[in-house]
mmCIF file of C-alpha atoms (C1' of nucleotides) in Angstrom:
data_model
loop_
_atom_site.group_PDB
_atom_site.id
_atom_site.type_symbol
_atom_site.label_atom_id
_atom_site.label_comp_id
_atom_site.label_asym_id
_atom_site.label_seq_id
_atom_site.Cartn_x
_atom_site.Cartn_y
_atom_site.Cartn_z
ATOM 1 C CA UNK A 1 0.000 0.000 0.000
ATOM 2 C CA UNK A 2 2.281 2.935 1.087
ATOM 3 C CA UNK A 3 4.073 4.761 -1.462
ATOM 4 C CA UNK A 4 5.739 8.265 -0.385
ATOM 5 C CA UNK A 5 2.622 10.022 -0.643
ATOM 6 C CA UNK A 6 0.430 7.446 1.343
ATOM 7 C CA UNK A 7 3.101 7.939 4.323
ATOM 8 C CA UNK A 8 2.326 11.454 3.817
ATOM 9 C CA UNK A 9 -1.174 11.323 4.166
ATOM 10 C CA UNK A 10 -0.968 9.424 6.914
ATOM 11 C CA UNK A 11 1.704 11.736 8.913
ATOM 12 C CA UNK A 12 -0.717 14.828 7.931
ATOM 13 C CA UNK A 13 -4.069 12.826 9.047
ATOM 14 C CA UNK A 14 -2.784 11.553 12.099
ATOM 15 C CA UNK A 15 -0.739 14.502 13.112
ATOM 16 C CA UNK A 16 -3.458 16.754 15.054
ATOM 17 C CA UNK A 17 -4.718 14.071 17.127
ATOM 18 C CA UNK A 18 -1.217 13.668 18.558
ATOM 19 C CA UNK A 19 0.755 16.445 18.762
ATOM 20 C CA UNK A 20 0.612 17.949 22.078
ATOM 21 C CA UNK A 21 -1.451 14.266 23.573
ATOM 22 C CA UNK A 22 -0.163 12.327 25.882
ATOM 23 C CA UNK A 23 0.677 8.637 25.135
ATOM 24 C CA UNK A 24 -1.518 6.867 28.314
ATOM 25 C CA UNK A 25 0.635 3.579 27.049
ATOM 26 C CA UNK A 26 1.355 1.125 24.213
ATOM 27 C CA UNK A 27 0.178 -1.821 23.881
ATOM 28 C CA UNK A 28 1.969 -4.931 21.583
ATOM 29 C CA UNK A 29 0.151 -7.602 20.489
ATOM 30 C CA UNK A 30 2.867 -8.723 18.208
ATOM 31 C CA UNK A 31 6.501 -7.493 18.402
ATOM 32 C CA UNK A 32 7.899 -9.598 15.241
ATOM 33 C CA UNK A 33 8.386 -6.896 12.123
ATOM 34 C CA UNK A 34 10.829 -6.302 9.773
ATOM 35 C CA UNK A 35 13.132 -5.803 13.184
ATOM 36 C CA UNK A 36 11.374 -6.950 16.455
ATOM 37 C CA UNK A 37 10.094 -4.414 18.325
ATOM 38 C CA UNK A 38 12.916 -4.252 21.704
ATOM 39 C CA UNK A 39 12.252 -4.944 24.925
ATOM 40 C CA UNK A 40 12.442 -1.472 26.568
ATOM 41 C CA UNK A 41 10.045 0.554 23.944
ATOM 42 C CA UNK A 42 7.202 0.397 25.521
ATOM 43 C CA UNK A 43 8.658 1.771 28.854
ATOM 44 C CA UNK A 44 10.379 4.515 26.684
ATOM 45 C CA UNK A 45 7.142 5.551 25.050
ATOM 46 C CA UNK A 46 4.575 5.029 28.016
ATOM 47 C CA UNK A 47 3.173 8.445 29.895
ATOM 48 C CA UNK A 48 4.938 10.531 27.619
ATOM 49 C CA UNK A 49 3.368 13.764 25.551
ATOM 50 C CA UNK A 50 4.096 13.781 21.588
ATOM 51 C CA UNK A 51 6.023 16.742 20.808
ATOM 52 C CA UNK A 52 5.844 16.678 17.002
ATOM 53 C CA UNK A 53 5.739 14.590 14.308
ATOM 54 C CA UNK A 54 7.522 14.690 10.944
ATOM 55 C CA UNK A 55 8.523 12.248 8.200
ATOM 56 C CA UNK A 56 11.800 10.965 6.187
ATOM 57 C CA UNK A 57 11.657 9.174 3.234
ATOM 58 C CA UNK A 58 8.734 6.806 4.653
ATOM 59 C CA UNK A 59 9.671 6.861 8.093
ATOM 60 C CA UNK A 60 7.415 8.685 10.257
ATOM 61 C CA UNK A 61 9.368 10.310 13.436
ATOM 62 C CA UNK A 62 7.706 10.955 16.713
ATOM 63 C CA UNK A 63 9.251 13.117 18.639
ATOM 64 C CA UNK A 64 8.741 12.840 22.692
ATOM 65 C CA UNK A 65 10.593 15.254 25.400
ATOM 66 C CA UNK A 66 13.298 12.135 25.637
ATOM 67 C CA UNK A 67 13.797 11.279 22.241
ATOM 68 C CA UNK A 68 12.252 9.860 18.706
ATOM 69 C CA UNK A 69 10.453 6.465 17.743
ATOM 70 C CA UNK A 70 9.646 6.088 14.291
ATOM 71 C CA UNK A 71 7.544 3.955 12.205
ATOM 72 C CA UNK A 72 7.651 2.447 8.794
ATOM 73 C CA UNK A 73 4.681 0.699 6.962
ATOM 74 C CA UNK A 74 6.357 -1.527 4.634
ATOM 75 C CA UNK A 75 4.302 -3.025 2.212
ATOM 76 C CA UNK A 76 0.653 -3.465 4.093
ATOM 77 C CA UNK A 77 1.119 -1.172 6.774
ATOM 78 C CA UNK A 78 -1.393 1.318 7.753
ATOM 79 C CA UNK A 79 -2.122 3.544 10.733
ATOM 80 C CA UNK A 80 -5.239 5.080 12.163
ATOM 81 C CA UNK A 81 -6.609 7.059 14.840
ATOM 82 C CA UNK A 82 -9.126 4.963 16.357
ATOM 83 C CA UNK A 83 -11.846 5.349 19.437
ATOM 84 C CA UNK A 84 -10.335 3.314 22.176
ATOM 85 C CA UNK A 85 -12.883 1.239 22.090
ATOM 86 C CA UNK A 86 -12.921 -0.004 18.938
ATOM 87 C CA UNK A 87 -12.544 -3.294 18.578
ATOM 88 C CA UNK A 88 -9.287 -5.322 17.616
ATOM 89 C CA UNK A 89 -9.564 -6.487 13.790
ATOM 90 C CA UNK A 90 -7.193 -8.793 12.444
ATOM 91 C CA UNK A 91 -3.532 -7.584 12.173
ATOM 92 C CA UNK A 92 -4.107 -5.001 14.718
ATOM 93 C CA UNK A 93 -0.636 -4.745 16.314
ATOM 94 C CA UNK A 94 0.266 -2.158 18.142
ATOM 95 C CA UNK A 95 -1.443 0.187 19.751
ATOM 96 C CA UNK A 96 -0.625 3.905 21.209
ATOM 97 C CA UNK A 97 -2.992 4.259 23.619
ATOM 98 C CA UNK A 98 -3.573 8.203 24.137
ATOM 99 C CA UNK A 99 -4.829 10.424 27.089
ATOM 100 C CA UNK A 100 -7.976 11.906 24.284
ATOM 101 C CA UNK A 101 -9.783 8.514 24.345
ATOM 102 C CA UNK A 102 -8.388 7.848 20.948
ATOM 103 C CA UNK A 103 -6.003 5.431 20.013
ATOM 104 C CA UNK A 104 -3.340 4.787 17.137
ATOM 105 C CA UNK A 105 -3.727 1.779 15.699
ATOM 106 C CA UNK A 106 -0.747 0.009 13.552
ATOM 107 C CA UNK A 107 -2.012 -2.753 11.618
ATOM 108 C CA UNK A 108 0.467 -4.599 8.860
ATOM 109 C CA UNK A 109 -0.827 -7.963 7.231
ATOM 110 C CA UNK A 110 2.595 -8.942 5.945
ATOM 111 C CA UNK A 111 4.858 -7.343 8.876
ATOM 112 C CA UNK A 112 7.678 -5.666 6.681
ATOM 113 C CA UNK A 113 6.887 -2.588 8.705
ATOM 114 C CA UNK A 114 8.670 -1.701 11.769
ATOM 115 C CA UNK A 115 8.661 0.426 15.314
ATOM 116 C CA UNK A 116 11.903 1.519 16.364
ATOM 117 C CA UNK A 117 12.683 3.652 19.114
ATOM 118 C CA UNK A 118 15.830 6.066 17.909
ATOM 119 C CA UNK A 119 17.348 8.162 20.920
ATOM 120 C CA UNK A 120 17.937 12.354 20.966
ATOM 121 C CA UNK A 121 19.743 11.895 17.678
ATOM 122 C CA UNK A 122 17.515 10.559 15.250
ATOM 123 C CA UNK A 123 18.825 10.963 12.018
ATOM 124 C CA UNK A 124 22.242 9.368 13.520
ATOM 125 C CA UNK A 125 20.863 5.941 13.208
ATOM 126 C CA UNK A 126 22.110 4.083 10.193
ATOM 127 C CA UNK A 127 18.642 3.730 8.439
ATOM 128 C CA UNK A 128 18.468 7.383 8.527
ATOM 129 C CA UNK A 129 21.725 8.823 7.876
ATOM 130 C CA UNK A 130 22.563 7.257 4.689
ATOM 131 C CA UNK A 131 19.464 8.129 2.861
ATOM 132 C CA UNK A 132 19.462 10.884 -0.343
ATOM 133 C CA UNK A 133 17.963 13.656 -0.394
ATOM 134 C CA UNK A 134 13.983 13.803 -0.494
ATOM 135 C CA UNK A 135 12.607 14.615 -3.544
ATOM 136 C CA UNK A 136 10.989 17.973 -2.831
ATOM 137 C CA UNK A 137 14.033 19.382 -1.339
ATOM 138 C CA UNK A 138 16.590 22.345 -3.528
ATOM 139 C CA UNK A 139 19.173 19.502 -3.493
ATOM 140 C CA UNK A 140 17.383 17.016 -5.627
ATOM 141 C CA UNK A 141 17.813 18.382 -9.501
ATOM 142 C CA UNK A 142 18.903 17.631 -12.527
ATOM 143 C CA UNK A 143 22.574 18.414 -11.816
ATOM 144 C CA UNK A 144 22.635 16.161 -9.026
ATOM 145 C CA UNK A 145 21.271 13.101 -10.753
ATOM 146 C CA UNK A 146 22.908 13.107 -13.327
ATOM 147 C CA UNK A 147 26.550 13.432 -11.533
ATOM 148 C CA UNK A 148 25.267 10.792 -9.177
ATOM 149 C CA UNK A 149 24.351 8.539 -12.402
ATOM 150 C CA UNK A 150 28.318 8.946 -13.794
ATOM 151 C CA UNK A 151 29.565 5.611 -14.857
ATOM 152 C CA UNK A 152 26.377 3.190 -13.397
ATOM 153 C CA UNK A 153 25.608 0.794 -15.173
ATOM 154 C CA UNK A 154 22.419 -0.230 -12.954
ATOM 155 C CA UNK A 155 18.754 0.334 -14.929
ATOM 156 C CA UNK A 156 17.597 3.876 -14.578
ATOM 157 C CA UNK A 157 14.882 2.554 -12.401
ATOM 158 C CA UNK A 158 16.536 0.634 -9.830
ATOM 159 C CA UNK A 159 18.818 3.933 -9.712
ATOM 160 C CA UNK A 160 15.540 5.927 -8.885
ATOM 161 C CA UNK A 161 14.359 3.746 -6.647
ATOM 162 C CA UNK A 162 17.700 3.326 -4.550
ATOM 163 C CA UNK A 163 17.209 5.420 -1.383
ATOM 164 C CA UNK A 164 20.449 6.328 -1.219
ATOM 165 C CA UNK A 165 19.854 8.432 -4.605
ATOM 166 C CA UNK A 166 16.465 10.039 -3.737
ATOM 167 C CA UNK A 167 14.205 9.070 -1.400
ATOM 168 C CA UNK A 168 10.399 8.381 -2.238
ATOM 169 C CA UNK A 169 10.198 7.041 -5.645
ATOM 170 C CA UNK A 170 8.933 3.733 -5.578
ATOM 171 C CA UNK A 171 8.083 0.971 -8.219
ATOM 172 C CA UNK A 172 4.861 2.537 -9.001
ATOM 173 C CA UNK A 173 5.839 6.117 -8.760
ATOM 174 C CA UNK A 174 9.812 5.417 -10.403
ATOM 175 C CA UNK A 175 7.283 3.720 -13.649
ATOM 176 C CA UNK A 176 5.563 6.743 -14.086
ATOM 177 C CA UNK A 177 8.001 9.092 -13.564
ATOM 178 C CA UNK A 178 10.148 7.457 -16.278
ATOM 179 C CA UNK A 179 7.115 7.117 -18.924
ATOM 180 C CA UNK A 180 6.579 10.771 -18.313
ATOM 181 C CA UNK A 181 10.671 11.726 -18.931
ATOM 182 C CA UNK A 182 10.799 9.921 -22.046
ATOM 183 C CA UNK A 183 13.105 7.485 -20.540
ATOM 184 C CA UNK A 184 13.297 3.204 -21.170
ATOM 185 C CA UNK A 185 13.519 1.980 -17.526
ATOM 186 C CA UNK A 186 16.174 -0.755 -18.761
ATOM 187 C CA UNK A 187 18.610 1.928 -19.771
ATOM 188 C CA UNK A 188 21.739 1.882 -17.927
ATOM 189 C CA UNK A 189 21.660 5.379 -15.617
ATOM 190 C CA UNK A 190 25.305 6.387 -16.558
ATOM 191 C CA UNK A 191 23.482 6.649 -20.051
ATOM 192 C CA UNK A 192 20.736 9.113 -19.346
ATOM 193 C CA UNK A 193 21.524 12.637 -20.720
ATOM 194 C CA UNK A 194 21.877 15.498 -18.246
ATOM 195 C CA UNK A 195 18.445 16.861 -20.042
ATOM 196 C CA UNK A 196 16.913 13.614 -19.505
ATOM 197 C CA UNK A 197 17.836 13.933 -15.647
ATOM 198 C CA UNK A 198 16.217 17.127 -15.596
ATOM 199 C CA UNK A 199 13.204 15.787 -16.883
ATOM 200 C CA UNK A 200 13.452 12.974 -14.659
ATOM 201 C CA UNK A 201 13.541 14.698 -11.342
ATOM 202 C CA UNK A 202 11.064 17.502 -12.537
ATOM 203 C CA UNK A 203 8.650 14.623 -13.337
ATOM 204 C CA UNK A 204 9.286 12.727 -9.861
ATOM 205 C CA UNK A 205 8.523 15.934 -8.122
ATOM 206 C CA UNK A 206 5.539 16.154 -10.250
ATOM 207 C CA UNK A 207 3.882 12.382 -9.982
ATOM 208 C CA UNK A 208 4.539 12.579 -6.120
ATOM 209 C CA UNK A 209 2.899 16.167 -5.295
ATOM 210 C CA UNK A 210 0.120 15.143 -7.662
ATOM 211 C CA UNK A 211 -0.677 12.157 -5.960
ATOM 212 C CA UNK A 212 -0.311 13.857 -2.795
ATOM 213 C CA UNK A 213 -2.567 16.573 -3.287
ATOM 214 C CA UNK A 214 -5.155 13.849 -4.251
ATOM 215 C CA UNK A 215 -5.096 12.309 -0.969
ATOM 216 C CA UNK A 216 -2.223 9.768 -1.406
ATOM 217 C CA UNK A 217 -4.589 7.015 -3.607
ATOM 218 C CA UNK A 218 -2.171 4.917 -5.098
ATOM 219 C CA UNK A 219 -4.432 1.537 -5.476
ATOM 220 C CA UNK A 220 -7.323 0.190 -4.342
ATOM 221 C CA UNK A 221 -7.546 0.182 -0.558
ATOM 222 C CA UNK A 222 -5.647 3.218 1.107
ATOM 223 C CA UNK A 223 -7.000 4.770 3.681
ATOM 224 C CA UNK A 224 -5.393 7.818 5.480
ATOM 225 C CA UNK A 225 -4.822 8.451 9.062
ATOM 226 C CA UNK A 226 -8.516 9.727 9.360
ATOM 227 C CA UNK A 227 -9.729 6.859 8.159
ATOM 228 C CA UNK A 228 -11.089 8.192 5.127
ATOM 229 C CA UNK A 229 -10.032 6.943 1.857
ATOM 230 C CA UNK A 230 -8.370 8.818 -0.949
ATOM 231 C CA UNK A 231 -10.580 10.936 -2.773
ATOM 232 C CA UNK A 232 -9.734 8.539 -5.836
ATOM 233 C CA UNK A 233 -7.223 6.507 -7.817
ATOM 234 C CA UNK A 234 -4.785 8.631 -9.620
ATOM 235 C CA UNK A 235 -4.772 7.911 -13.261
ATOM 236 C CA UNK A 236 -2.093 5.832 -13.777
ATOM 237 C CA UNK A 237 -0.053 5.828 -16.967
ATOM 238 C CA UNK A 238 1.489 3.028 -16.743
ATOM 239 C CA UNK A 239 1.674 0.788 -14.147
ATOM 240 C CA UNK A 240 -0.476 -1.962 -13.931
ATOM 241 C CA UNK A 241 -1.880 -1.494 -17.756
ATOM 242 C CA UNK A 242 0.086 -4.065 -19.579
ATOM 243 C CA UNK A 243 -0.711 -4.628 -23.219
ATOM 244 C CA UNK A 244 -3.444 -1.218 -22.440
ATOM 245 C CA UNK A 245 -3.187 1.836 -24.910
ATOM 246 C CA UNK A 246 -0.260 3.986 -24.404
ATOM 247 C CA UNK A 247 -2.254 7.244 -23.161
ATOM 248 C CA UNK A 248 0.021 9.387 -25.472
ATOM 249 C CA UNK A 249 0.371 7.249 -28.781
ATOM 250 C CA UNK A 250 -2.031 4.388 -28.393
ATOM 251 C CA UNK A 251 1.005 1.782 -28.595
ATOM 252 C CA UNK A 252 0.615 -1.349 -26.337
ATOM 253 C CA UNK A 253 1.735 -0.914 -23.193
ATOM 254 C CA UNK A 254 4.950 -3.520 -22.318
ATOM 255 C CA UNK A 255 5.412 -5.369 -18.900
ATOM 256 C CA UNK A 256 8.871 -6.473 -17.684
ATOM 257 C CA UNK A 257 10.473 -7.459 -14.649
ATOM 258 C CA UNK A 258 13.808 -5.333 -13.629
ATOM 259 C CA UNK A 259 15.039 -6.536 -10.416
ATOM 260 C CA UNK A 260 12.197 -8.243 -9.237
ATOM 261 C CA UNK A 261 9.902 -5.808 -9.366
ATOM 262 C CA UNK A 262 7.071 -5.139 -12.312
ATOM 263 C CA UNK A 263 7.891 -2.534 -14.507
ATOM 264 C CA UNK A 264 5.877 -1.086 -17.481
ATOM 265 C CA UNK A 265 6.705 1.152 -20.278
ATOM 266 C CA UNK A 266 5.797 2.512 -23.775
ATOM 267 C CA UNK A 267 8.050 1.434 -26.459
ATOM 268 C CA UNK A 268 7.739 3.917 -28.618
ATOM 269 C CA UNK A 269 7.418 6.979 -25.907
ATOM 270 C CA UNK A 270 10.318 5.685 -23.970
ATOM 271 C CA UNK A 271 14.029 5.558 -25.221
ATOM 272 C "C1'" DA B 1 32.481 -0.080 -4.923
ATOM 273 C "C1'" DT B 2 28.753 -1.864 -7.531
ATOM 274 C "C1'" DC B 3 25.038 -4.599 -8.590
ATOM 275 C "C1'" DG B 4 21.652 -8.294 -8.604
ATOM 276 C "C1'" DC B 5 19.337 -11.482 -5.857
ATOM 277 C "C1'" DC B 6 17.118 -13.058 -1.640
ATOM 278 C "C1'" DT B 7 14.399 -12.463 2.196
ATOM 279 C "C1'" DC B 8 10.925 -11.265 5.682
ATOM 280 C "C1'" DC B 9 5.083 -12.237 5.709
ATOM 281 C "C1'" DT B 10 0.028 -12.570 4.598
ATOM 282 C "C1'" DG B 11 -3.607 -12.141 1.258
ATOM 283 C "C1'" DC B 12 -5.563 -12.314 -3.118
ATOM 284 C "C1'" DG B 13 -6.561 -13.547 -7.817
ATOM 285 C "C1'" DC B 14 -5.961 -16.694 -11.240
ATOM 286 C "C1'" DG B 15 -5.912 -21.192 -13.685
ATOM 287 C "C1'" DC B 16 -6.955 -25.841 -13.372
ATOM 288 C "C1'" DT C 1 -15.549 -25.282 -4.573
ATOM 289 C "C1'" DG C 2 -10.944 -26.014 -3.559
ATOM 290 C "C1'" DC C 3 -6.094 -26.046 -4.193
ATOM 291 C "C1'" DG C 4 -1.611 -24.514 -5.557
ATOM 292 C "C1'" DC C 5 0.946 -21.050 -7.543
ATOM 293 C "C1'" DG C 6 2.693 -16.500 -8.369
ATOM 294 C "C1'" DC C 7 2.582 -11.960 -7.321
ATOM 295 C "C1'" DA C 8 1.925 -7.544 -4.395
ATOM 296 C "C1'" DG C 9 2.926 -0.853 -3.123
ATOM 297 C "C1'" DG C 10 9.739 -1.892 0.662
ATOM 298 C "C1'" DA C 11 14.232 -2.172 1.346
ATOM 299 C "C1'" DG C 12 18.180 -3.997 4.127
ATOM 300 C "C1'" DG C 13 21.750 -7.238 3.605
ATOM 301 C "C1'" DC C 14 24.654 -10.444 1.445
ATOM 302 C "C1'" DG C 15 27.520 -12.647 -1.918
ATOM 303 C "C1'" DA C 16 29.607 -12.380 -6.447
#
DNA sequence: ATCGCCTCCTGCGCGC
DNA sequence: TGCGCGCAGGAGGCGA
């Protein structure tokens, strides 16, 4: 479910009924995740307020007096702010019980996501400190892609979709964002022109705002941190639409796989 | 250093 | 209707 702008739907729908609340306590019902939840994070996190609450790449920090935890979603993840007493659905794991009445529920079907407590110095911890730059910031253009991209021979898309390039494109966004550029996903990224990078980041910037002003709706089932669902799917162009009309030049849409992911391009659009 | 592959896990849709 | 298979929006980590 979560691409980049799911994660920040879900930071901007959950963020008013925390910041400033008091965390009562948490309670785990499962601790196994991508990395186990540890022992002490419950103790950390219990009886303290919620002092803000941001987001980096698709981590979403939460900052208390004594230090940050931070969540991921992973592939199925999805948080919600919940009446306390709502009842416990399947794949309801953790819960951050607050001092309103309300509660924020993590559930994640498949577990890739993860809780992690983080210390004072957040962005110190090795998930965080390697990561490029996100993609609405000054320091993500043209210039810098393409100098990053000198001499790799990895597809253009797993390039974009490395977090240690740029943060937030991922196999649905990266797909777009190349079909829009002009740009074959297969090509090697030491190959793309300094134009074409241009393109490239203008048109990640582009597919990822879009999306987020539409409520974060990349398929089917999202739902934000209200618990209301994006307004509606975004029109994709070409993921998912294998052997469909290319929506510029009416060419059959192809379907590859590039690193074990799906990946879909126009042949004729994309060089 | 770089790159491609594997893995964690559940659910769903498809073909037989 | 049921079963088995393959695939799914992430991404760290490992071995070549």
């Amino acid at each position: 479910m979560p691409e980049l702008p799911e994660v920040e739907t879900t930071k901007r729908g959950i963020k008013n009924h925390l910041v400033g609340k008091k965390i009562n306590r948490v309670v785990i019902r499962e601790s196994r995740f991508r990395w186990p939840i540890s022992r002490g994070f419950r103790q950390k996190v219990d009886g303290h307020t919620v002092r803000a609450i941001s987001r980096r790449a698709k981590y979403i920090l939460f900052q208390l007096d004594h230090g940050y935890f931070m969540i991921h979603l992973g592939m199925s993840g999805n948080l919600r702010i919940v009446d306390a007493s709502t009842a416990i659905k399947k794949h309801d794991h953790v819960d951050f019980q607050l001092a309103t009445g309300k509660c924020l529920r993590f559930n994640d079907p498949r577990r890739f996501g993860s809780v992690l407590w983080l210390g004072s110095s957040p962005f110190e911890h090795s998930l965080l400190s390697k990561l490029g730059p996100e993609p609405f910031d000054q320091s993500f253009n043209g210039e810098y892609l393409f100098q990053r991209a000198r001499k790799k021979k990895i597809a253009v898309k797993n390039f974009i979709m490395d977090n240690h390039i740029v943060v937030g494109a991922g196999n649905i966004y990266a797909n777009e964002a190349l079909f829009i550029s002009g740009i074959r996903p297969t090509r090697p990224a030491g190959k793309v022109t300094k134009a074409e990078c241009q393109a490239l980041v203008e048109a990640i910037i582009m597919v990822l705002k879009a999306s987020i002003e539409m409520g974060g709706t990349t398929l089917k089932d999202f739902v934000g941190g209200d618990g209301k669902p994006g307004y509606f799917q975004q029109t994709l162009r070409v993921y998912d639409r294998e052997q469909q009309p290319c929506r510029k030049c009416s060419s059959p849409i192809k379907a590859l796989r590039i690193g074990q992911r799906s990946s879909y391009y126009c042949p004729r659009c994309q060089k």
